[in-house]
Coordinates of C-alpha atoms in Angstrom, one line a residue:
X86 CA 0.0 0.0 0.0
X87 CA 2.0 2.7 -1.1
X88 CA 2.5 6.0 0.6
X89 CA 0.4 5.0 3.7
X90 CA 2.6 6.7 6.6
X91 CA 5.0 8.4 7.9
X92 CA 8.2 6.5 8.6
X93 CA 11.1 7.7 10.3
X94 CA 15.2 6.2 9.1
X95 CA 17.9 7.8 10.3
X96 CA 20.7 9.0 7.7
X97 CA 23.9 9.0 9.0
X98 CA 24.4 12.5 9.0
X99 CA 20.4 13.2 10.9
X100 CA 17.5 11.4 11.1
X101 CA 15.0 12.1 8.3
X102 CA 11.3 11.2 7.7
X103 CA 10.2 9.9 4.5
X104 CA 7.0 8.5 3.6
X105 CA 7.4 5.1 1.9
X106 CA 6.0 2.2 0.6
X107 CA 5.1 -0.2 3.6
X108 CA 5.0 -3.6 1.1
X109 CA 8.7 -2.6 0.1
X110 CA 9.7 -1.8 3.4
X111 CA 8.5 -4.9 5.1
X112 CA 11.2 -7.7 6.4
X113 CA 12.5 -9.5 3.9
X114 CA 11.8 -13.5 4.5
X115 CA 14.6 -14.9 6.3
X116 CA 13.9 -18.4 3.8
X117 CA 16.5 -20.9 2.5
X118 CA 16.2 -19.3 -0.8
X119 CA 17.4 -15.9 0.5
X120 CA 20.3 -17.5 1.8
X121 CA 20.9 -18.7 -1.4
X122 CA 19.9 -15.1 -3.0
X123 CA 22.7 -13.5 -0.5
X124 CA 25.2 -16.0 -0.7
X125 CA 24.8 -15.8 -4.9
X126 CA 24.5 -12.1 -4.4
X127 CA 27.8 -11.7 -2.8
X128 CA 29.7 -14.0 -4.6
X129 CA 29.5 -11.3 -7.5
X130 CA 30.9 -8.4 -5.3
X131 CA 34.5 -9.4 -5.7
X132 CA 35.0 -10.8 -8.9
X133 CA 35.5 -7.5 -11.1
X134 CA 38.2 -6.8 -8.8
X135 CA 40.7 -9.7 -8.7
X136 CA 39.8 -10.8 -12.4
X137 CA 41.4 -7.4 -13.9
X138 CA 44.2 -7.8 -11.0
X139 CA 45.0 -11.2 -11.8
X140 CA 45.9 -9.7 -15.5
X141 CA 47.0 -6.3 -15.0
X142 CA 50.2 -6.7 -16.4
X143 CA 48.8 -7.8 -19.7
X144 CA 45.9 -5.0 -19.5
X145 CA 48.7 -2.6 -19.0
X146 CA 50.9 -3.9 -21.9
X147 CA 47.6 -3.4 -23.9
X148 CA 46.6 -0.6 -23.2
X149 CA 50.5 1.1 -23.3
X150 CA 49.2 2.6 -19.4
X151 CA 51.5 4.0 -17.0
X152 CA 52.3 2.5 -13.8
X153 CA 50.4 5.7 -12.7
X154 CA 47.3 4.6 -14.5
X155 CA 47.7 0.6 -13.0
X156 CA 47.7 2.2 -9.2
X157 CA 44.8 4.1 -9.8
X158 CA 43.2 1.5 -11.5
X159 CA 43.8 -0.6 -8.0
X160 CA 42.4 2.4 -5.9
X161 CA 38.8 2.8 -8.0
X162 CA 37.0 0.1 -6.5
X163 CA 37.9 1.2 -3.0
X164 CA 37.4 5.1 -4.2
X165 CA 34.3 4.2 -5.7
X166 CA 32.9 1.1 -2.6
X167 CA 33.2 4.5 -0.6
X168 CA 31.2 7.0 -2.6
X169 CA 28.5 4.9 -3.3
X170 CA 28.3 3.3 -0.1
X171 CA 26.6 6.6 1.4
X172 CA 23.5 6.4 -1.3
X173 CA 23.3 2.9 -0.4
X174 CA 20.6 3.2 2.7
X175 CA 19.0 6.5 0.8
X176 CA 18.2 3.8 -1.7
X177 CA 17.7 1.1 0.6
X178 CA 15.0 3.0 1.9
X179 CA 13.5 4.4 -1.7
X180 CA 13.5 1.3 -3.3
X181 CA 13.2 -1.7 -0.8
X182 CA 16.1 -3.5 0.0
X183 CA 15.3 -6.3 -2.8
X184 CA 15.3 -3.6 -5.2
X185 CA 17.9 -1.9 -4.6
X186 CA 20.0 -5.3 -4.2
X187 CA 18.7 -5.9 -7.7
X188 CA 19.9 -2.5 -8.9
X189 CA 23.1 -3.1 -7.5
X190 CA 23.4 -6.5 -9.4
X191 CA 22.1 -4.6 -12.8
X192 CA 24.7 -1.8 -12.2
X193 CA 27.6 -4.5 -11.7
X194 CA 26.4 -6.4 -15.0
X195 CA 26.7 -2.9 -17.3
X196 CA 29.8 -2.1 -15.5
X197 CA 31.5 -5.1 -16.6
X198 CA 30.4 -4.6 -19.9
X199 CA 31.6 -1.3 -19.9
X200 CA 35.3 -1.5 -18.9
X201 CA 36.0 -3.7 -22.0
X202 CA 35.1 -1.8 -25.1
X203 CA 37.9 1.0 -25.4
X204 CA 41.0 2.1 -23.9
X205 CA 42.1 3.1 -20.5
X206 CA 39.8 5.6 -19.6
X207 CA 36.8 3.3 -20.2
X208 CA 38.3 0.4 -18.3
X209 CA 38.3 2.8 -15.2
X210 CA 35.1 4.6 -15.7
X211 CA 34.0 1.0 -16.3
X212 CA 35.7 -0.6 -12.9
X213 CA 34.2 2.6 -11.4
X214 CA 30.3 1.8 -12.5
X215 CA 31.0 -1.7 -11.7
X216 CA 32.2 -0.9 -8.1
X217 CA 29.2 1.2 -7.9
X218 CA 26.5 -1.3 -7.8
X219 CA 29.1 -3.5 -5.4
X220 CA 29.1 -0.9 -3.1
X221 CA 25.6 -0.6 -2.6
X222 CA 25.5 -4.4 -2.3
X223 CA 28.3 -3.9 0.3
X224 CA 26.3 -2.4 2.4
X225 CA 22.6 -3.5 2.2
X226 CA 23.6 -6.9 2.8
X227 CA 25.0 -7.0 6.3
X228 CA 21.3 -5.3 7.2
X229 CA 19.2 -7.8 5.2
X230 CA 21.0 -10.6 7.3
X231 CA 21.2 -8.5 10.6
X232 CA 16.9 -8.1 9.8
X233 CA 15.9 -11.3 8.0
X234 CA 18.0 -13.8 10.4
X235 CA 18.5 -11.7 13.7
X236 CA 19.2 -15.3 15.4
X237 CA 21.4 -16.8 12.8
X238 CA 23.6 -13.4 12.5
X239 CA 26.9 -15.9 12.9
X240 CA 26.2 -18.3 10.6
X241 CA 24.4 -16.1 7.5
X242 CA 27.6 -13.9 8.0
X243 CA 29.6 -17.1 7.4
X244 CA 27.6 -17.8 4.0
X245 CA 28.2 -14.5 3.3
X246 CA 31.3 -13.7 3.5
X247 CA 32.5 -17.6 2.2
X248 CA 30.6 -16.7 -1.1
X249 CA 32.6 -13.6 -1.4
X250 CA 35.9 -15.1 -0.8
X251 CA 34.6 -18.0 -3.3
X252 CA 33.8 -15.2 -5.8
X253 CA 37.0 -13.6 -5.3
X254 CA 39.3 -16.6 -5.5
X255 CA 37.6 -17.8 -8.6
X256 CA 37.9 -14.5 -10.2
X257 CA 41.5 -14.6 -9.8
X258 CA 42.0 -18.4 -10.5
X259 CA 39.8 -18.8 -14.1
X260 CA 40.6 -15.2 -15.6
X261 CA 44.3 -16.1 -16.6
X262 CA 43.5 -19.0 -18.6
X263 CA 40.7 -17.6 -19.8
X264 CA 42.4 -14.9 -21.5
X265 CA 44.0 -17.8 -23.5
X266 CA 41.0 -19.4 -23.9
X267 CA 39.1 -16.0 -25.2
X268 CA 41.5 -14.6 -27.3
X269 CA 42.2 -12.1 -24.7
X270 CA 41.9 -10.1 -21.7
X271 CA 38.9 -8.2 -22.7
X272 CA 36.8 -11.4 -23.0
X273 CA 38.2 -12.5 -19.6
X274 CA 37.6 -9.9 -17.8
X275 CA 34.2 -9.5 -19.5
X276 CA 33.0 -13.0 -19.5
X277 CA 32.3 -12.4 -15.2
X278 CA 29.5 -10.2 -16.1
X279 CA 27.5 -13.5 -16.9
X280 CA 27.8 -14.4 -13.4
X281 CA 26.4 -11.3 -12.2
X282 CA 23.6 -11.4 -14.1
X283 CA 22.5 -14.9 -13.3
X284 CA 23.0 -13.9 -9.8
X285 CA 20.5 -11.0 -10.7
X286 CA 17.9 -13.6 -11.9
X287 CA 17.8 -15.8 -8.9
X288 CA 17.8 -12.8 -6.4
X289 CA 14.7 -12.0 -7.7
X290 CA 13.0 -15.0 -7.0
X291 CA 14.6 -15.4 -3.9
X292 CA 14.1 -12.0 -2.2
X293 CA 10.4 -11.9 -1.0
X294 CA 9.1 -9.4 1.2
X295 CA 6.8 -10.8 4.6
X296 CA 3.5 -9.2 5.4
X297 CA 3.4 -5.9 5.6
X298 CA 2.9 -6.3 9.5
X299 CA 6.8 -6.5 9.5
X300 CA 7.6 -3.4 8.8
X301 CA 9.8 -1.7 11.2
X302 CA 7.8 0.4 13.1
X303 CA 7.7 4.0 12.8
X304 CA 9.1 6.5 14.9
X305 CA 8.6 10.2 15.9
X306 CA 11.9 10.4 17.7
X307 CA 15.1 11.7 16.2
X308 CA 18.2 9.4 16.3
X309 CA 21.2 10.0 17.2
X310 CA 23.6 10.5 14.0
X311 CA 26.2 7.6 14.0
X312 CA 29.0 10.6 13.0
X313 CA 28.5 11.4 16.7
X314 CA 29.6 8.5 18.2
X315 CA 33.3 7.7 19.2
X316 CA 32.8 3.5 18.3
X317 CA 31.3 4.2 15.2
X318 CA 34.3 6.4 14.3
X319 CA 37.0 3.3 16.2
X320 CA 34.8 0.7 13.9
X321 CA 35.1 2.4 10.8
X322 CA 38.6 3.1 11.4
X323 CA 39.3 -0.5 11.9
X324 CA 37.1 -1.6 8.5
X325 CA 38.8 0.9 6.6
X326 CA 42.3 -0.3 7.5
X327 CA 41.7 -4.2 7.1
X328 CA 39.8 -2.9 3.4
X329 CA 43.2 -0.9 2.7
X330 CA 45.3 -4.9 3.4
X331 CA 42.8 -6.7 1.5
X332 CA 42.7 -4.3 -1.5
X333 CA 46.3 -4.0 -1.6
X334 CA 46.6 -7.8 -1.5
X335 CA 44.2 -8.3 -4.3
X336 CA 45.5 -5.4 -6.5
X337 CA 49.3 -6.0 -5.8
X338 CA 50.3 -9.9 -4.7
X339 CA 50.2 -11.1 -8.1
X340 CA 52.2 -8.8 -9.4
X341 CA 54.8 -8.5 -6.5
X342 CA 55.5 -12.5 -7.0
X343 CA 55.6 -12.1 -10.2
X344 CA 58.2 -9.4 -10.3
X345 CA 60.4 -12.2 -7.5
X346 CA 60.2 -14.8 -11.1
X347 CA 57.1 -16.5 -9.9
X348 CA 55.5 -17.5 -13.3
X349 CA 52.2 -15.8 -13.9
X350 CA 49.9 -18.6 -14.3
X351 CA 51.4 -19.4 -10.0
X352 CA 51.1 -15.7 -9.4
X353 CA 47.3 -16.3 -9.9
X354 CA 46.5 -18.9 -8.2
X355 CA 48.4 -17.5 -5.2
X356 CA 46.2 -14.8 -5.1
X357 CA 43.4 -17.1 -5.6
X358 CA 44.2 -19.1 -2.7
X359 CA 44.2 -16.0 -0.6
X360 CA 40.6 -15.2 -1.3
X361 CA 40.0 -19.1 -1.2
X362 CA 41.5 -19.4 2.5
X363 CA 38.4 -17.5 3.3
X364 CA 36.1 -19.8 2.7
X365 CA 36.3 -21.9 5.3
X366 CA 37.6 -19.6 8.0
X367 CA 33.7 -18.0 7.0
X368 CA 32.2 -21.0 7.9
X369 CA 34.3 -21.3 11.1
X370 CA 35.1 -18.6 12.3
X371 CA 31.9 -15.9 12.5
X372 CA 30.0 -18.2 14.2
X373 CA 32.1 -18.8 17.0
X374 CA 33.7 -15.4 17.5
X375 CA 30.2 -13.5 17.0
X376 CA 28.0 -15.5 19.4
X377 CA 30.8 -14.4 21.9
X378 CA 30.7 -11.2 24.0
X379 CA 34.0 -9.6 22.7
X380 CA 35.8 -10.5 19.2
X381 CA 38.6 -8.4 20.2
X382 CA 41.1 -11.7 20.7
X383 CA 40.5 -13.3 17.1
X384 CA 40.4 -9.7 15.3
X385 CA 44.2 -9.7 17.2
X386 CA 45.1 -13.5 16.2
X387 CA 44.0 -12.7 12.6
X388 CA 45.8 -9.5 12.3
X389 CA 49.0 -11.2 13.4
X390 CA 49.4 -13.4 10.7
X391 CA 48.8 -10.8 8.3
X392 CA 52.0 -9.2 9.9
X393 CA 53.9 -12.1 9.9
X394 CA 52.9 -13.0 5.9
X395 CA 54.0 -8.9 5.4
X396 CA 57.4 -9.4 7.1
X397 CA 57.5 -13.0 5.3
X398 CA 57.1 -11.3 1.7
X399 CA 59.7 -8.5 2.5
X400 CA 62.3 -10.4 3.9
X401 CA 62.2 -13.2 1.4
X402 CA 59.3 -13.2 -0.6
X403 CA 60.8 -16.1 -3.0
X404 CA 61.8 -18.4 -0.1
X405 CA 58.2 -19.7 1.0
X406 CA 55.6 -17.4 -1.5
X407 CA 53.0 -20.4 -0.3
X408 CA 53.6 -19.9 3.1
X409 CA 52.9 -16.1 3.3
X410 CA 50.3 -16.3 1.1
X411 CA 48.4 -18.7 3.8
X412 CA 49.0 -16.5 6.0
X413 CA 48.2 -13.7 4.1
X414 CA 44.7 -15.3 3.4
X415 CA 44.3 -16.5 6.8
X416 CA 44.6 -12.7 7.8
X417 CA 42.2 -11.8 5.7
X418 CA 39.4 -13.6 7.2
X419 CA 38.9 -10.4 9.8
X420 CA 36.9 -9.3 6.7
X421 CA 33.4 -11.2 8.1
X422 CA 34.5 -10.3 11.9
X423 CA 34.4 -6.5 10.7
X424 CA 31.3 -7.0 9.2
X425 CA 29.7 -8.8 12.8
X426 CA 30.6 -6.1 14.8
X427 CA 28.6 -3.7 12.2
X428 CA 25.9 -5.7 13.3
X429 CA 26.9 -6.5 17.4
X430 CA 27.4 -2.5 18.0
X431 CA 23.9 -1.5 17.1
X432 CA 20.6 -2.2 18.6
X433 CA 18.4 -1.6 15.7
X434 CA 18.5 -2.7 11.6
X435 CA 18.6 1.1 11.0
X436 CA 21.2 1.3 13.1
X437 CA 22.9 -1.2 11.5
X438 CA 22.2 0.3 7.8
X439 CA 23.8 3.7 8.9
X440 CA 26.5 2.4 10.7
X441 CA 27.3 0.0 7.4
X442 CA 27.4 3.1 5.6
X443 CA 29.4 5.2 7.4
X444 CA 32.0 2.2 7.9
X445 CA 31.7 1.1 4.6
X446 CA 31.8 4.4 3.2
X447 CA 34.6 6.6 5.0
X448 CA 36.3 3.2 5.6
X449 CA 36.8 2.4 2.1
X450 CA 37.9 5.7 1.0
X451 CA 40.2 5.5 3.6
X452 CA 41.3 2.2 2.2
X453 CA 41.8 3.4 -1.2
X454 CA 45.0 5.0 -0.1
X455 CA 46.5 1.9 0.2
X456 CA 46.3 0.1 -3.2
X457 CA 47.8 3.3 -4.8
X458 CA 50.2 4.0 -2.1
X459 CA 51.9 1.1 -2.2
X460 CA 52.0 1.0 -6.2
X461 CA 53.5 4.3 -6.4
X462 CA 56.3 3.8 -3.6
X463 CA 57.1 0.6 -5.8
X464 CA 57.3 2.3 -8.8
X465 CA 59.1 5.7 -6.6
X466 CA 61.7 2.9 -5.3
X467 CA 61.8 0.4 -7.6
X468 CA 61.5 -2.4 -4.3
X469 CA 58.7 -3.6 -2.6
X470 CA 60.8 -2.8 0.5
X471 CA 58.9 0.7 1.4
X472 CA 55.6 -0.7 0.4
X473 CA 55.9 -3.5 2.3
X474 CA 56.5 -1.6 5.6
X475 CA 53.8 1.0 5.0
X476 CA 51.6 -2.1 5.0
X477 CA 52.8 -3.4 8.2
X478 CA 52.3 -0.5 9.9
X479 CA 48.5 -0.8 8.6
X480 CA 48.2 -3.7 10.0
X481 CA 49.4 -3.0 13.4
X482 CA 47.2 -0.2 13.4
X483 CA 44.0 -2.3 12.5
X484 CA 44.9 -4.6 15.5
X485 CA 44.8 -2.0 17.9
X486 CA 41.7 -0.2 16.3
X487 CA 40.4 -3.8 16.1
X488 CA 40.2 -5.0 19.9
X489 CA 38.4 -1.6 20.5
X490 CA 36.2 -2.1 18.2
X491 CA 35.5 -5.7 19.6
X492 CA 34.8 -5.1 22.8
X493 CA 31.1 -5.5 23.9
X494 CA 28.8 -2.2 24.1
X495 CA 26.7 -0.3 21.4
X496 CA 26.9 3.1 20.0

């Protein structure tokens, strides 16, 4: 019934009041086939990342780019997660989360598209419409699960997050030898926006909104804006910084073993297996860590063997490449633990949607820095030596940032 009342959602600069459409604002229903629709849904929102990584050499080549042109290529995604993430709950609330999940995955498919017809301009306003509809899925996701399975929070995270590593990993795995297979990079790179539109077809089947008794109720009262609140600001800090490892270890690792004589074809499935790592520690992990009351131990564990893979690959990154990139990838699993204690340090799902915004959003522009950072101190040095270090100090950072942000309260 459209335009029946009043309802009240908090931005995360003030709270606003919008009159919307209760049957697209009801609960989405937290059924097996959603789980499927998120966990299909997510496996798309990495994908258009470590496929052009896992090639950027050859895109480069192509292309006659400057190292310039390959670090800012790295940084878009991030740039872009963070600009977008802020319309994410405007839409969220406009559209109905299904919809605007749906827009998302019709955004990703066009941008794929995109980046592969013309030179390198295209390829990054492409990677930049692509990381656009990622972005909003980035952050509408964490509050469908927070909303449609507030019991299973844990375990849907798990799913979550283990289809985005799978998505990840694949993309880095199939795209090398499918640019022999294609005739190319372009049709490599391009043949992923297949996946995202099949994931587009079964999230519309499987997102159904509940009655329209579900819907959030409405409130007169303003909320509190989440830019007011020191642990929003600690939890943002601390997403932003493990976004600026990951990012830099999905734009950069290939490359960096390659550059140490690690043949290509290796290269890539390195940097596969340190998406692929993440799949289990999903299932593992979130579950256990988030039905505790603080997560600040394993963010700690998990950050340290990011340090020790970092120190690993400047020291001797030849020596034992499989053994820092396990490490590297076991690291990475504080991914899904940053997105549980989105959820853990609210009290409401519009809570949760701001604070997902604002820590998705300021967090991955502040990641951003990283990917292009540590490609332009390679290319200033001509070693991986300073870039390395820069991203060991990162990570000590995110540890300390991390067992604040773990510890049990709310905003």
């Amino acid at each position: 019934m459209a335009e029946q009342e009043a309802h009240t959602e908090g931005t995360i600069a003030t709270g606003t009041t919008e009159r919307v459409d209760r049957s697209r604002h009801a609960a989405l229903l937290g059924t097996p086939l959603l789980v499927v629709g998120v966990a299909l849904a997510a496996s798309n929102l990495r994908p258009a990342v470590t496929s052009m990584a896992s090639v950027l050499g050859e895109v480069r080549d192509d292309l006659g780019a400057s190292p310039a042109w390959a670090s800012i290529l790295t940084a878009v995604p991030t740039i872009c997660f963070g600009l977008a993430a802020v319309a994410a709950p405007w839409l969220g609330r406009r559209l109905g989360t299904a919809r605007a999940i749906g827009l998302a995955l019709t955004v990703l498919t066009a941008g794929l598209i995109l980046r592969i017809v013309d030179g390198p301009w295209v390829v990054l306003g492409g990677t930049f419409v692509a990381a656009a509809g990622i972005a909003i899925g980035n952050v509408l996701i964490p509050a469908v699960v927070k909303e449609s399975f507030p019991h299973a929070v844990g375990r849907v995270t798990g799913i979550y997050t283990a289809a985005l590593a799978a998505g990840g990993g694949i993309g880095a795995a199939l795209t090398p030898p499918l640019e022999s297979l294609l005739g190319g990079w372009r049709g490599a790179v391009g043949a992923w926006a297949a996946l995202s539109l099949a994931a587009l077809v079964i999230w519309s089947f499987g997102a159904r909104h509940g009655s329209v008794d579900q819907v959030r109720p409405a409130t007169t009262e303003r909320r509190r804006s989440v830019l007011r609140s020191p642990l929003a600001w600690v939890v943002t800090a601390f997403f932003g910084l493990q976004a600026c490892v990951a990012y830099v270890a999905m734009g950069w690792l290939s490359e960096l073993f390659v550059s140490e004589g690690i043949a290509r074809t290796d290269a890539g499935l390195m940097l596969a297996a340190v998406n692929l790592i993440g799949i289990p520690l999903s299932f593992l992990i979130p579950p256990i860590a988030l039905n505790r009351t603080s997560q600040s131990g394993w963010i700690a564990g998990l950050a340290c063997c990011s340090l020790a893979a970092v120190i690993g690959l400047a020291v001797a990154p030849a020596a034992a490449p499989w053994l820092w990139t396990v490490l590297l990838g076991v690291g990475m699993a504080v991914f899904p633990l940053g997105l549980g204690v989105i959820a853990l340090r609210t009290r409401e799902v519009a809570e949760t949607t701001d604070l997902s915004a604002m820590a998705q959003g300021i967090g991955y522009l502040v990641g951003a820095g990283g990917p292009f950072l540590f490609g332009m101190l390679h290319a200033a040095t001509g070693t991986w030596t300073a870039s390395l270090t820069l991203l060991g100090a990162v990570i000590v950072a995110e540890m300390l940032l991390g067992w604040v942000a773990g510890r049990p309260r709310f905003i």
